Amino acid sequence: MLFGLCADGLLWEVEDEVTGLLRDLICFDTTNPPGNETAAAEFLADVLGKDGFECEVLESAPSRGNVVTRLGGCGEGPSLLLLSHLDVVAADVREWSVPPFGGVVRDGFVWGRGALDMKSLTAVEVMVLKLLKRRGVRLRGDVVLAATADEEKGGGAGAEWLANRFPEKVLADYVVNEFGGPALPVGGKNVFAVQTAEKGILWLKVRARGSPGHGSKPGCADNAILRMNRVVERLGNYRGEDVLVPTVRQYLEVLAHEDRRLRPLLLRLLREPACADAVLEKLAGVDRFLAEDVGAMLRVTVAPTMVRGGVKENVIPSECEAVFDCRFLPGQSSGDVLRLIKGLLRDVGLDRLEFEVVHAAEASESAVDTPLFRRIVEVLGGFDVGCSVAPFLLTGSTDSRFFRARGSVCYGFQPFLADAGYAEMWRMVHGVDERVSVRNLVFATSVLYNVVLRFLG
Ligand SMILES: [Zn+2]
């Protein structure tokens, strides 16, 4: 049997349990910094223990807990890691209509920080593991679960630490993680966008040097702020060359196939990526969100995010620094981007500029032609007849990169229907009034359970 017994195929029997799990997880304030994930990790160990799972809570530092457990298979098939993170970003209670750590369930939704990013997937993955065990499913390969600390601050105390310190406990052939899977309504149908690639990150601090002087005689000094002004203008206005990486090409092909309205524009973009500006301008007239999203998938972007300079009103400063958030495509490296930036600034005076890499993470991309991706397509097609599945490139980044770098095939797959509107859903992530519908929790559990069953059962 593929699906549950209900008419819509959803496993409604888990409704209360998975809703309660998410509600309880939201009540642990795991705002990072500082994180304090251990209490939530121990809670999950306890919850899983009730079904006979042996869990380990591994702390990278005091109160930075990660929980790991495993449901053993017979070793004939690949292993699968169900990955999630327990920490969340801050929430300002004054902006919210409910207490962000109150675990409020209202109007068919679970409200609170982490409802989407990403305690909902944690709850779903735990639920899937419990179901597999309760139903006595014989698995061909191991299913591992890891709910980690510190994703929102780079994963150094969470997934990266686990992958380095305990590879034998967490590394797997395949990984299911966050940031992909929500249904994008296109041309009257749903396109489920599964995240198969992520852009790389280079956070670069540039320090401009000058020589100080009195504010009343600007000509006698070399003002570092003016030099930085040129740097900011040059990099802030940089328009990268448009490149269609395989994931983005496939994503646009699916959208073009499904949406007759967008088809001519998207086909032109596929044919002539060099004309992206004209195409994206027209696309914005139809769907601004999509146009912005696609634009960022095509090229290196550089955004100035911090500037600091000067110490006193009447002192011309000899130093000014700025931070740039650069994002680049799979196939490029952070070193390539640093070279590109230095090239752009050659005539600003490289001898008076210093560069410091604050943080770098390489881009990553997983193959689409895999058994797991095919099972995802089959199962989604069973629940939502006529839907399409497309790979997509995340312009941000997740813990998946640590596992892709170690050879795992990773997919961002949080299968949700767009119950609050697709764009609205993305706005709630790190925004206010974050919430997920109970129906989506049941839907995601049902889909993921069946994917695992088909993949390893
Ligand atoms: Zn997240």
Coordinates of N, CA and C and ligand atoms in Angstrom, one line a residue, residues 85 117-118 151-152 178-179 430, ligand 1:
H85 N 17.6 21.7 11.7 CA 18.3 22.5 12.8 C 17.3 23.0 13.8
D117 N 10.9 27.8 9.5 CA 12.4 27.7 9.4 C 12.9 27.4 10.9
M118 N 13.1 26.1 11.2 CA 12.6 24.9 10.4 C 12.1 23.8 11.4
E151 N 22.6 26.4 12.9 CA 22.5 26.7 11.5 C 22.5 28.1 11.2
E152 N 21.7 28.9 12.0 CA 21.5 30.3 11.6 C 22.8 31.2 11.8
E178 N 16.3 21.3 4.7 CA 15.3 22.3 4.6 C 15.4 23.1 3.3
F179 N 14.6 24.1 3.1 CA 14.6 25.1 2.1 C 14.4 24.5 0.7
H430 N 12.1 34.1 8.9 CA 12.8 35.2 9.5 C 12.0 36.5 9.6
Ligands
ZN1 ZN 16.7 27.2 8.5

